[in-house]
PDB file of C-alpha atoms in Angstrom:
ATOM      1  CA  MET A1082       0.000   0.000   0.000  1.00 47.00           C
ATOM      2  CA  GLY A1083       1.130   3.579  -0.535  1.00 51.00           C
ATOM      3  CA  THR A1084       2.437   5.841   2.194  1.00 54.00           C
ATOM      4  CA  PRO A1085       1.555   9.560   1.899  1.00 59.00           C
ATOM      5  CA  ARG A1086       4.393  12.067   2.254  1.00 61.00           C
ATOM      6  CA  ALA A1087       3.783  14.505   5.079  1.00 60.00           C
ATOM      7  CA  GLY A1088       3.762  18.066   3.793  1.00 63.00           C
ATOM      8  CA  ALA A1089       2.887  17.116   0.211  1.00 79.00           C
ATOM      9  CA  PRO A1090      -0.291  18.608  -1.311  1.00 91.00           C
ATOM     10  CA  LEU A1091      -3.305  16.645  -0.109  1.00 95.00           C
ATOM     11  CA  ALA A1092      -4.180  15.389  -3.585  1.00 96.00           C
ATOM     12  CA  GLU A1093      -0.661  13.974  -3.916  1.00 95.00           C
ATOM     13  CA  GLN A1094      -0.909  12.393  -0.477  1.00 95.00           C
ATOM     14  CA  VAL A1095      -4.148  10.667  -1.441  1.00 97.00           C
ATOM     15  CA  GLU A1096      -2.726   9.469  -4.785  1.00 96.00           C
ATOM     16  CA  GLU A1097       0.245   7.957  -2.963  1.00 95.00           C
ATOM     17  CA  LEU A1098      -2.043   6.374  -0.378  1.00 95.00           C
ATOM     18  CA  LEU A1099      -4.119   4.725  -3.107  1.00 96.00           C
ATOM     19  CA  ALA A1100      -1.110   3.421  -5.005  1.00 93.00           C
ATOM     20  CA  GLY A1101      -1.260   0.031  -3.328  1.00 84.00           C
ATOM     21  CA  ASP A1102      -3.829  -2.740  -3.315  1.00 84.00           C
ATOM     22  CA  GLY A1103      -6.136  -3.773  -0.511  1.00 89.00           C
ATOM     23  CA  PRO A1104      -7.363  -1.901   2.562  1.00 96.00           C
ATOM     24  CA  LEU A1105      -5.527   1.205   3.720  1.00 97.00           C
ATOM     25  CA  ALA A1106      -3.374   1.170   6.855  1.00 96.00           C
ATOM     26  CA  ILE A1107      -5.215   2.621   9.858  1.00 98.00           C
ATOM     27  CA  VAL A1108      -3.293   5.194  11.884  1.00 97.00           C
ATOM     28  CA  THR A1109      -3.183   4.451  15.615  1.00 98.00           C
ATOM     29  CA  ALA A1110      -3.148   6.647  18.713  1.00 98.00           C
ATOM     30  CA  GLY A1111       0.094   8.544  19.120  1.00 97.00           C
ATOM     31  CA  ASP A1112       0.229   9.743  15.510  1.00 97.00           C
ATOM     32  CA  PRO A1113      -0.076  13.563  15.399  1.00 97.00           C
ATOM     33  CA  VAL A1114      -2.529  13.452  12.469  1.00 97.00           C
ATOM     34  CA  LEU A1115      -5.187  12.200  14.900  1.00 98.00           C
ATOM     35  CA  ARG A1116      -4.727  15.255  17.109  1.00 98.00           C
ATOM     36  CA  ARG A1117      -4.346  18.210  14.742  1.00 95.00           C
ATOM     37  CA  GLY A1118      -7.894  18.485  13.468  1.00 94.00           C
ATOM     38  CA  ALA A1119      -8.757  18.141   9.797  1.00 98.00           C
ATOM     39  CA  GLU A1120      -8.936  20.721   7.031  1.00 97.00           C
ATOM     40  CA  ARG A1121     -12.356  21.595   5.643  1.00 97.00           C
ATOM     41  CA  PHE A1122     -12.947  19.834   2.332  1.00 98.00           C
ATOM     42  CA  ASP A1123     -13.286  22.407  -0.410  1.00 97.00           C
ATOM     43  CA  GLY A1124     -12.406  20.587  -3.612  1.00 95.00           C
ATOM     44  CA  GLN A1125      -8.820  19.663  -2.728  1.00 96.00           C
ATOM     45  CA  LEU A1126      -9.456  16.334  -4.484  1.00 97.00           C
ATOM     46  CA  GLU A1127     -10.837  16.359  -8.014  1.00 97.00           C
ATOM     47  CA  PRO A1128     -14.047  14.310  -8.371  1.00 97.00           C
ATOM     48  CA  ALA A1129     -12.514  11.080  -9.674  1.00 97.00           C
ATOM     49  CA  LEU A1130      -9.836  11.051  -6.962  1.00 98.00           C
ATOM     50  CA  PHE A1131     -12.423  11.920  -4.313  1.00 98.00           C
ATOM     51  CA  ALA A1132     -14.580   8.972  -5.444  1.00 98.00           C
ATOM     52  CA  ARG A1133     -11.578   6.602  -5.329  1.00 97.00           C
ATOM     53  CA  PHE A1134     -10.675   7.833  -1.854  1.00 98.00           C
ATOM     54  CA  VAL A1135     -14.221   7.361  -0.548  1.00 98.00           C
ATOM     55  CA  ASP A1136     -14.288   3.848  -2.001  1.00 97.00           C
ATOM     56  CA  ALA A1137     -10.981   3.061  -0.276  1.00 98.00           C
ATOM     57  CA  LEU A1138     -12.359   4.350   3.031  1.00 98.00           C
ATOM     58  CA  ARG A1139     -15.405   2.131   2.613  1.00 98.00           C
ATOM     59  CA  ARG A1140     -13.344  -0.961   1.811  1.00 98.00           C
ATOM     60  CA  THR A1141     -11.002  -0.273   4.719  1.00 98.00           C
ATOM     61  CA  MET A1142     -13.920   0.203   7.134  1.00 98.00           C
ATOM     62  CA  HIS A1143     -15.432  -3.100   6.007  1.00 98.00           C
ATOM     63  CA  ALA A1144     -12.139  -4.960   6.278  1.00 97.00           C
ATOM     64  CA  ALA A1145     -11.341  -3.674   9.785  1.00 97.00           C
ATOM     65  CA  PRO A1146     -14.286  -4.246  10.454  1.00 97.00           C
ATOM     66  CA  GLY A1147     -15.878  -1.076  11.819  1.00 97.00           C
ATOM     67  CA  VAL A1148     -18.989   1.068  11.545  1.00 98.00           C
ATOM     68  CA  GLY A1149     -17.207   4.316  10.741  1.00 98.00           C
ATOM     69  CA  LEU A1150     -13.888   5.646   9.509  1.00 98.00           C
ATOM     70  CA  ALA A1151     -12.569   9.195   9.282  1.00 98.00           C
ATOM     71  CA  ALA A1152     -10.015  10.361   6.730  1.00 98.00           C
ATOM     72  CA  VAL A1153      -7.556  11.268   9.482  1.00 98.00           C
ATOM     73  CA  GLN A1154      -7.525   7.606  10.505  1.00 98.00           C
ATOM     74  CA  VAL A1155      -5.722   6.797   7.259  1.00 98.00           C
ATOM     75  CA  GLY A1156      -3.454   9.816   7.589  1.00 97.00           C
ATOM     76  CA  ILE A1157      -5.355  12.326   5.432  1.00 97.00           C
ATOM     77  CA  PRO A1158      -6.338  15.509   7.332  1.00 97.00           C
ATOM     78  CA  LEU A1159      -9.549  16.292   5.439  1.00 98.00           C
ATOM     79  CA  ARG A1160     -13.034  16.583   6.949  1.00 98.00           C
ATOM     80  CA  ILE A1161     -14.379  13.428   5.318  1.00 98.00           C
ATOM     81  CA  ALA A1162     -15.758  10.346   7.051  1.00 98.00           C
ATOM     82  CA  VAL A1163     -17.794   7.284   6.129  1.00 98.00           C
ATOM     83  CA  ILE A1164     -20.272   5.337   8.244  1.00 98.00           C
ATOM     84  CA  GLU A1165     -22.248   2.118   7.791  1.00 98.00           C
ATOM     85  CA  ASP A1166     -23.759  -0.191  10.378  1.00 98.00           C
ATOM     86  CA  PRO A1167     -25.621  -3.411   9.506  1.00 97.00           C
ATOM     87  CA  ALA A1168     -26.446  -3.686  13.243  1.00 96.00           C
ATOM     88  CA  GLN A1169     -26.062  -7.451  13.246  1.00 93.00           C
ATOM     89  CA  VAL A1170     -26.443  -7.728  17.013  1.00 94.00           C
ATOM     90  CA  PRO A1171     -28.901  -9.520  19.323  1.00 95.00           C
ATOM     91  CA  GLN A1172     -32.320  -7.961  19.686  1.00 95.00           C
ATOM     92  CA  GLU A1173     -31.734  -7.104  23.360  1.00 96.00           C
ATOM     93  CA  VAL A1174     -28.644  -5.126  22.352  1.00 95.00           C
ATOM     94  CA  ARG A1175     -30.567  -3.312  19.622  1.00 96.00           C
ATOM     95  CA  VAL A1176     -33.242  -2.286  22.096  1.00 97.00           C
ATOM     96  CA  ALA A1177     -30.887  -1.278  24.923  1.00 96.00           C
ATOM     97  CA  ARG A1178     -28.572   0.766  22.718  1.00 97.00           C
ATOM     98  CA  GLY A1179     -30.977   2.071  20.110  1.00 97.00           C
ATOM     99  CA  ARG A1180     -28.865   0.335  17.483  1.00 97.00           C
ATOM    100  CA  VAL A1181     -30.580   0.204  14.122  1.00 96.00           C
ATOM    101  CA  PRO A1182     -29.119  -0.459  10.675  1.00 96.00           C
ATOM    102  CA  GLN A1183     -27.512   2.488   8.927  1.00 97.00           C
ATOM    103  CA  PRO A1184     -26.840   2.491   5.183  1.00 97.00           C
ATOM    104  CA  PHE A1185     -23.482   3.548   3.817  1.00 98.00           C
ATOM    105  CA  ARG A1186     -23.100   7.306   4.176  1.00 98.00           C
ATOM    106  CA  VAL A1187     -20.359   9.784   3.302  1.00 98.00           C
ATOM    107  CA  LEU A1188     -20.051  12.754   5.656  1.00 98.00           C
ATOM    108  CA  VAL A1189     -18.291  15.828   4.281  1.00 98.00           C
ATOM    109  CA  ASN A1190     -17.464  18.697   6.634  1.00 98.00           C
ATOM    110  CA  PRO A1191     -19.735  17.289   9.363  1.00 98.00           C
ATOM    111  CA  ALA A1192     -20.579  19.124  12.575  1.00 98.00           C
ATOM    112  CA  TYR A1193     -23.032  18.167  15.298  1.00 98.00           C
ATOM    113  CA  GLU A1194     -24.940  19.795  18.120  1.00 98.00           C
ATOM    114  CA  PRO A1195     -26.996  18.165  20.862  1.00 98.00           C
ATOM    115  CA  VAL A1196     -30.764  17.984  20.655  1.00 98.00           C
ATOM    116  CA  GLY A1197     -32.167  18.010  24.177  1.00 97.00           C
ATOM    117  CA  THR A1198     -30.245  17.101  27.303  1.00 97.00           C
ATOM    118  CA  GLY A1199     -30.418  13.300  27.226  1.00 97.00           C
ATOM    119  CA  ARG A1200     -27.178  11.347  27.489  1.00 98.00           C
ATOM    120  CA  ALA A1201     -26.429   7.654  27.110  1.00 98.00           C
ATOM    121  CA  ALA A1202     -23.349   5.749  28.287  1.00 98.00           C
ATOM    122  CA  PHE A1203     -22.089   2.582  26.615  1.00 98.00           C
ATOM    123  CA  TYR A1204     -18.827   0.831  25.928  1.00 98.00           C
ATOM    124  CA  GLU A1205     -17.202   2.167  22.788  1.00 98.00           C
ATOM    125  CA  GLY A1206     -14.092   1.241  20.825  1.00 98.00           C
ATOM    126  CA  CYS A1207     -12.028   2.717  18.010  1.00 98.00           C
ATOM    127  CA  LEU A1208     -10.045   1.315  15.103  1.00 98.00           C
ATOM    128  CA  SER A1209      -7.257   3.747  16.004  1.00 98.00           C
ATOM    129  CA  VAL A1210      -7.093   2.421  19.593  1.00 98.00           C
ATOM    130  CA  PRO A1211      -7.119  -1.323  18.896  1.00 98.00           C
ATOM    131  CA  GLY A1212      -7.626  -3.830  21.666  1.00 97.00           C
ATOM    132  CA  TRP A1213      -9.417  -1.554  24.146  1.00 98.00           C
ATOM    133  CA  GLN A1214     -12.880  -0.236  24.950  1.00 98.00           C
ATOM    134  CA  ALA A1215     -14.231   2.240  27.495  1.00 98.00           C
ATOM    135  CA  VAL A1216     -17.582   3.692  28.503  1.00 98.00           C
ATOM    136  CA  VAL A1217     -18.391   7.043  26.918  1.00 98.00           C
ATOM    137  CA  ALA A1218     -21.401   9.164  27.840  1.00 98.00           C
ATOM    138  CA  ARG A1219     -22.635  10.888  24.686  1.00 98.00           C
ATOM    139  CA  HIS A1220     -25.625  12.933  23.610  1.00 98.00           C
ATOM    140  CA  GLU A1221     -28.589  10.657  22.941  1.00 98.00           C
ATOM    141  CA  THR A1222     -29.737  12.804  20.031  1.00 98.00           C
ATOM    142  CA  VAL A1223     -27.754  15.146  17.801  1.00 98.00           C
ATOM    143  CA  ARG A1224     -28.347  17.322  14.791  1.00 98.00           C
ATOM    144  CA  LEU A1225     -25.735  16.669  12.118  1.00 98.00           C
ATOM    145  CA  THR A1226     -24.989  19.242   9.428  1.00 98.00           C
ATOM    146  CA  GLY A1227     -22.573  19.121   6.517  1.00 98.00           C
ATOM    147  CA  ALA A1228     -22.761  17.641   3.029  1.00 98.00           C
ATOM    148  CA  ASP A1229     -22.803  14.291   1.263  1.00 98.00           C
ATOM    149  CA  GLU A1230     -20.389  13.062  -1.393  1.00 97.00           C
ATOM    150  CA  HIS A1231     -22.369  14.874  -4.100  1.00 96.00           C
ATOM    151  CA  GLY A1232     -22.227  18.237  -2.362  1.00 96.00           C
ATOM    152  CA  ASN A1233     -25.857  18.063  -1.230  1.00 98.00           C
ATOM    153  CA  ALA A1234     -26.519  19.673   2.136  1.00 98.00           C
ATOM    154  CA  VAL A1235     -27.090  17.362   5.090  1.00 98.00           C
ATOM    155  CA  ASP A1236     -29.183  18.533   8.032  1.00 98.00           C
ATOM    156  CA  GLU A1237     -30.416  15.482   9.876  1.00 98.00           C
ATOM    157  CA  VAL A1238     -31.251  14.343  13.402  1.00 98.00           C
ATOM    158  CA  PHE A1239     -29.675  11.104  14.646  1.00 98.00           C
ATOM    159  CA  THR A1240     -30.568   9.301  17.831  1.00 98.00           C
ATOM    160  CA  GLY A1241     -29.413   6.191  19.675  1.00 97.00           C
ATOM    161  CA  TRP A1242     -26.399   4.302  18.337  1.00 98.00           C
ATOM    162  CA  PRO A1243     -26.354   6.159  14.991  1.00 98.00           C
ATOM    163  CA  ALA A1244     -25.951   9.398  16.987  1.00 98.00           C
ATOM    164  CA  ARG A1245     -22.975   7.816  18.765  1.00 98.00           C
ATOM    165  CA  ILE A1246     -21.371   6.875  15.464  1.00 98.00           C
ATOM    166  CA  VAL A1247     -21.642  10.339  13.925  1.00 98.00           C
ATOM    167  CA  GLN A1248     -20.341  11.950  17.129  1.00 98.00           C
ATOM    168  CA  HIS A1249     -17.375   9.562  17.227  1.00 98.00           C
ATOM    169  CA  GLU A1250     -16.403  10.161  13.590  1.00 98.00           C
ATOM    170  CA  THR A1251     -16.922  13.925  13.716  1.00 98.00           C
ATOM    171  CA  ASP A1252     -14.816  14.068  16.872  1.00 98.00           C
ATOM    172  CA  HIS A1253     -11.990  12.410  14.929  1.00 98.00           C
ATOM    173  CA  LEU A1254     -12.039  15.301  12.475  1.00 98.00           C
ATOM    174  CA  ASP A1255     -11.673  17.729  15.395  1.00 98.00           C
ATOM    175  CA  GLY A1256      -8.628  15.900  16.771  1.00 98.00           C
ATOM    176  CA  THR A1257     -10.569  14.198  19.576  1.00 98.00           C
ATOM    177  CA  LEU A1258     -10.357  10.495  20.434  1.00 98.00           C
ATOM    178  CA  TYR A1259     -13.124   8.691  22.283  1.00 98.00           C
ATOM    179  CA  LEU A1260     -10.756   8.213  25.232  1.00 98.00           C
ATOM    180  CA  ASP A1261     -10.811  11.980  25.766  1.00 98.00           C
ATOM    181  CA  ARG A1262     -14.504  11.655  26.653  1.00 98.00           C
ATOM    182  CA  ALA A1263     -14.349   8.242  28.357  1.00 98.00           C
ATOM    183  CA  GLU A1264     -14.782   7.144  31.957  1.00 98.00           C
ATOM    184  CA  LEU A1265     -11.239   5.821  32.359  1.00 97.00           C
ATOM    185  CA  ARG A1266     -12.133   3.530  35.265  1.00 98.00           C
ATOM    186  CA  SER A1267     -14.168   1.567  32.715  1.00 98.00           C
ATOM    187  CA  LEU A1268     -11.216   0.957  30.375  1.00 98.00           C
ATOM    188  CA  ALA A1269     -11.176  -2.720  29.412  1.00 98.00           C
ATOM    189  CA  SER A1270      -9.014  -4.878  27.184  1.00 98.00           C
ATOM    190  CA  ALA A1271     -10.620  -6.918  24.442  1.00 97.00           C
ATOM    191  CA  GLU A1272     -10.069 -10.013  26.569  1.00 97.00           C
ATOM    192  CA  ALA A1273     -11.775  -8.457  29.607  1.00 98.00           C
ATOM    193  CA  MET A1274     -14.663  -7.249  27.449  1.00 97.00           C
ATOM    194  CA  ALA A1275     -15.250 -10.724  26.057  1.00 96.00           C
ATOM    195  CA  ARG A1276     -15.016 -12.358  29.482  1.00 97.00           C
ATOM    196  CA  ARG A1277     -16.875  -9.845  31.672  1.00 97.00           C
ATOM    197  CA  TRP A1278     -18.611  -6.894  30.035  1.00 97.00           C
ATOM    198  CA  THR A1279     -20.572  -8.029  26.993  1.00 94.00           C
ATOM    199  CA  GLN A1280     -23.935  -7.101  28.538  1.00 95.00           C
ATOM    200  CA  PRO A1281     -26.193  -4.743  26.554  1.00 96.00           C
ATOM    201  CA  THR A1282     -25.585  -1.951  29.109  1.00 97.00           C
ATOM    202  CA  PRO A1283     -22.519  -1.126  31.253  1.00 98.00           C
ATOM    203  CA  GLY A1284     -24.365  -1.234  34.574  1.00 97.00           C
ATOM    204  CA  ALA A1285     -22.496  -4.265  35.870  1.00 97.00           C
ATOM    205  CA  ALA A1286     -19.156  -2.762  34.870  1.00 98.00           C
ATOM    206  CA  ALA A1287     -20.008   0.511  36.611  1.00 98.00           C
ATOM    207  CA  HIS A1288     -20.829  -1.327  39.809  1.00 98.00           C
ATOM    208  CA  ALA A1289     -17.747  -3.548  39.728  1.00 98.00           C
ATOM    209  CA  LEU A1290     -15.214  -0.993  38.536  1.00 98.00           C
ATOM    210  CA  GLY A1291     -16.520   1.948  40.548  1.00 98.00           C
ATOM    211  CA  PHE A1292     -17.726   4.609  38.143  1.00 97.00           C
ATOM    212  CA  ASP A1293     -20.987   6.484  37.741  1.00 96.00           C
ATOM    213  CA  LEU A1294     -23.380   6.421  34.816  1.00 96.00           C
ATOM    214  CA  PRO A1295     -25.442   9.462  33.768  1.00 92.00           C
TER     215      PRO A1295
END
């Protein structure tokens, strides 16, 4: 796979990134690109290159696998993200978390604001922080604004797990990782999650590990 040259024009960085075959390499915590915040997309990639980049993000998200991926997570500091969630989880998880299927979406220059005061806390992970999860309290409902891949305006309300996804990916574009918002006493390895904390809600973890839920 290609490796973009830091400091090169963004279009050149993307061309170099797409030079290889297969999924793109996902940048992990500790890389400055995840902390700088992304540049507003304003045509830095011509349409054909933009389409190839979006397709690569989609393929990389599927291969990971994940339900969202931001451009910064592959080293490109542009305000572009993709989301998709088949929500193939047990019914009790769907109900507890408000997790419903989401079709593939491209988010360009996304921003969100809370709708109401409700908050929900669940375990959350990140492809850029592999092997760990932690409880994050997020807005239950948000209004997302921005554009789609065709330049059409997006102004939509998300609730439940879809709201969590769009908050997580938009945060990436602002240089924020989910751990910045997490209850660190809840931090759990993948092994601990599988053995102890796979319940639909984190109530048992809160009681055992000593943290409060909203």
